[in-house]
Tab-separated table of C-alpha atoms in Angstrom:
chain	number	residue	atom	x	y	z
A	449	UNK	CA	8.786	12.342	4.655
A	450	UNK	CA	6.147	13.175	2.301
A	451	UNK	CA	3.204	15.694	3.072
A	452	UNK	CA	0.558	16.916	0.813
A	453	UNK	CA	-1.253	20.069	2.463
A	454	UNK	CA	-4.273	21.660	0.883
A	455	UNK	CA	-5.504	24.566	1.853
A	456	UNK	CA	-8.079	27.783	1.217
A	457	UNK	CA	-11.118	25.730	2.036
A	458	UNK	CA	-13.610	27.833	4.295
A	459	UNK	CA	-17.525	28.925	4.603
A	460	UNK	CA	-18.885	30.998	1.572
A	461	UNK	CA	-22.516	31.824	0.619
A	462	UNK	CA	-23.866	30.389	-2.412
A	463	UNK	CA	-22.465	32.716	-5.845
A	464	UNK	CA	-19.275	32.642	-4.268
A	465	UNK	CA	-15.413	32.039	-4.871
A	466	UNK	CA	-13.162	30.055	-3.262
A	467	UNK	CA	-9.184	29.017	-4.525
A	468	UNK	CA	-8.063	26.022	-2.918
A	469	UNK	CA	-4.174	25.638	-3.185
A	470	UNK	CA	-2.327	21.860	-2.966
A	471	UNK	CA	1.437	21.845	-2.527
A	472	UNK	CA	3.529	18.989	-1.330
A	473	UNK	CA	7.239	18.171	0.578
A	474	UNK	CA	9.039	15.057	-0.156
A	475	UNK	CA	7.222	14.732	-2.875
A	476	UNK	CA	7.491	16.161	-6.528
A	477	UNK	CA	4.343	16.756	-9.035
A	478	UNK	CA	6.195	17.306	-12.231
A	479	UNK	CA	5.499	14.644	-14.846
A	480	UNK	CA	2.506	13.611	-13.078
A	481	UNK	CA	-1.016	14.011	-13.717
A	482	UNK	CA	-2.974	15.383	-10.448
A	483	UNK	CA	-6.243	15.666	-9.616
A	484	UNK	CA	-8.618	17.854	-7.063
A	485	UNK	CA	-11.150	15.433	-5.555
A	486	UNK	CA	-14.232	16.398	-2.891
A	487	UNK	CA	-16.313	13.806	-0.338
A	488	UNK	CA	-19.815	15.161	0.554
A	489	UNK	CA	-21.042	14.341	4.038
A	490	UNK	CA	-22.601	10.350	3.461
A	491	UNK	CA	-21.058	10.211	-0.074
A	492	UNK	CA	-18.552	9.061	-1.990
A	493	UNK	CA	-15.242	10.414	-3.224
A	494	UNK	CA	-15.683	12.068	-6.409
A	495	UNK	CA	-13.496	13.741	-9.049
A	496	UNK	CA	-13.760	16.961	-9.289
A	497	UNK	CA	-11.412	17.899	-11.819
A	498	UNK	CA	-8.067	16.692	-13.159
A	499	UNK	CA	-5.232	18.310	-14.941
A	500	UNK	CA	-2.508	16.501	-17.120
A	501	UNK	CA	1.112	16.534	-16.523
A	502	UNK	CA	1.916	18.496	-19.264
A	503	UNK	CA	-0.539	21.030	-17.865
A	504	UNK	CA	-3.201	21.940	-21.147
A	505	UNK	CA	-5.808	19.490	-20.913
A	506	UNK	CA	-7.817	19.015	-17.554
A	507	UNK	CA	-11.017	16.936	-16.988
A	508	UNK	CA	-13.793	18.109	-15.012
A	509	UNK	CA	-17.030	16.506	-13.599
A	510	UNK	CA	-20.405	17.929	-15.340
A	511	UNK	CA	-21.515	19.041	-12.180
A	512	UNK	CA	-18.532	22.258	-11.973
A	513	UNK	CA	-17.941	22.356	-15.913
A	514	UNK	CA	-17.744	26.121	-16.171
A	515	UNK	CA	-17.780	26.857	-12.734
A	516	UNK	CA	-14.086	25.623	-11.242
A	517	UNK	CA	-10.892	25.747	-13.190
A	518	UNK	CA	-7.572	23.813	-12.259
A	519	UNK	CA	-3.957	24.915	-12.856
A	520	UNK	CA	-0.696	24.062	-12.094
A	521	UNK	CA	2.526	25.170	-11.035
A	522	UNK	CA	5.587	22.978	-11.296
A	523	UNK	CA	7.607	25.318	-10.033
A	524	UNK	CA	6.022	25.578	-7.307
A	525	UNK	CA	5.122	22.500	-6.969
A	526	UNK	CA	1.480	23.470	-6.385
A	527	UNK	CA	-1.695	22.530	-7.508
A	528	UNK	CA	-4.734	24.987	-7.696
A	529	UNK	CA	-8.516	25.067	-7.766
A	530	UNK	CA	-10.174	28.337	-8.994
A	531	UNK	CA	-13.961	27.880	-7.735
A	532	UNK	CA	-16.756	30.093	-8.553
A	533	UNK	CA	-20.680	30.675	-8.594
A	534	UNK	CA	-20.645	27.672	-5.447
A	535	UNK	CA	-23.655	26.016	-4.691
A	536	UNK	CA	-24.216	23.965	-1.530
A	537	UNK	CA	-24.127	20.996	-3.747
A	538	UNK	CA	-20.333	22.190	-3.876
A	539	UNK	CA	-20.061	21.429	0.234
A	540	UNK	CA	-17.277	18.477	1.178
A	541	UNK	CA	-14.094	17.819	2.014
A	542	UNK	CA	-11.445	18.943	-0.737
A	543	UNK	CA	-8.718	17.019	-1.491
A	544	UNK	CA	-5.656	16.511	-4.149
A	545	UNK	CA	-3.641	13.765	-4.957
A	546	UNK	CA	-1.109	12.553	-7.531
A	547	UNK	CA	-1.621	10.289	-10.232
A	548	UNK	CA	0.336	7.001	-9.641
A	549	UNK	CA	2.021	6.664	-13.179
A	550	UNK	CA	3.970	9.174	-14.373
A	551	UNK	CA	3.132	10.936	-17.354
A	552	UNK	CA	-0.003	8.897	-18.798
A	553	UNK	CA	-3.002	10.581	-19.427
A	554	UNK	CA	-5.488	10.256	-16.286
A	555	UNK	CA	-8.527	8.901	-15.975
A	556	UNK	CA	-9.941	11.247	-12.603
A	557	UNK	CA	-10.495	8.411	-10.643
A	558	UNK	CA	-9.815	8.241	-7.201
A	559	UNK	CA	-8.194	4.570	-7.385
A	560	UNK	CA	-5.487	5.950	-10.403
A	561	UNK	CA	-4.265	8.253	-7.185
A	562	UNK	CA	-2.222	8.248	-4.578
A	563	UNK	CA	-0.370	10.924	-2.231
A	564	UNK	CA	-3.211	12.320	-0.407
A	565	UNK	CA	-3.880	14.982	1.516
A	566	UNK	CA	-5.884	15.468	4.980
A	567	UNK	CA	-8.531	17.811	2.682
A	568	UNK	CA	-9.543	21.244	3.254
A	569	UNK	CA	-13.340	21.822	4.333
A	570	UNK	CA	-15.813	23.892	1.783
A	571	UNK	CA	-19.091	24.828	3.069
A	572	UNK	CA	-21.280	26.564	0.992
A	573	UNK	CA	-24.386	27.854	2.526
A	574	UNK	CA	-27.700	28.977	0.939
C-alpha cells in the first residue's frame, strides 16, 4: 500500500520559518523528480518548487525564489521544504508528490505528478 505523509505544516507569524518534511511507504523516490506543491483557500494548485532526481537543480515559483529551499534525501526517502521570511501570501495546503516518469527533467506542474499526499496546513498570519 502506498502512503505519502507530509508533515511540519502549522501557524507562524509573518518573518517566520517553517520545514515541511514528505516521506513515503510503498513507494520509492529515487530516480524520480519530486515536487512540493501548495493550494490557497479559492485557488488553484500551484508549484511551489521542484527538485530533480539527481538532486542539484530545483525549480522554484518567483513568488518564494529566495525565500524556500528544497532538498532531498534518498536515503531516507524524504523530501524537504526549508521555508523562511513567510508571508500570508505563503498560507495553503502543502503538498508533495512524485513525478510520473522516472528520471526526466520536470516541468513543476501539477499534471507531470502523481503519488500525493493528504497536505499539511501552513497558516501564516500578519
Amino acid at each position: 500500500q502506498v502512503q505519502v505523509v507530509e508533515s511540519g505544516g502549522g501557524l507562524v507569524q509573518a518573518g517566520g520559518s517553517l520545514r515541511l518534511s514528505c516521506t513515503a511507504s510503498g513507494v520509492s523516490f529515487e530516480d524520480y523528480g519530486m515536487g512540493w506543491f501548495r493550494q490557497g483557500p479559492g485557488k488553484e494548485r500551484e508549484g511551489v518548487a521542484c527538485i530533480v532526481w539527481y538532486g542539484v537543480s530545483a525549480e522554484y515559483a518567483d513568488s518564494v525564489k529566495g525565500r524556500f529551499n528544497i532538498s532531498r534525501d534518498d536515503a531516507k526517502n524524504t523530501v524537504y521544504l526549508q521555508m523562511n521570511s513567510l508571508v500570508p501570501e505563503d498560507t495553503g495546503m502543502y503538498y508533495c508528490a512524485r513525478l510520473n516518469t522516472r528520471r526526466t527533467i520536470m516541468n513543476c506542474e501539477p499534471r507531470y505528478f502523481g503519488y500525493w499526499g493528504q497536505g499539511t496546513q501552513v497558516t501564516v498570519s500578519s
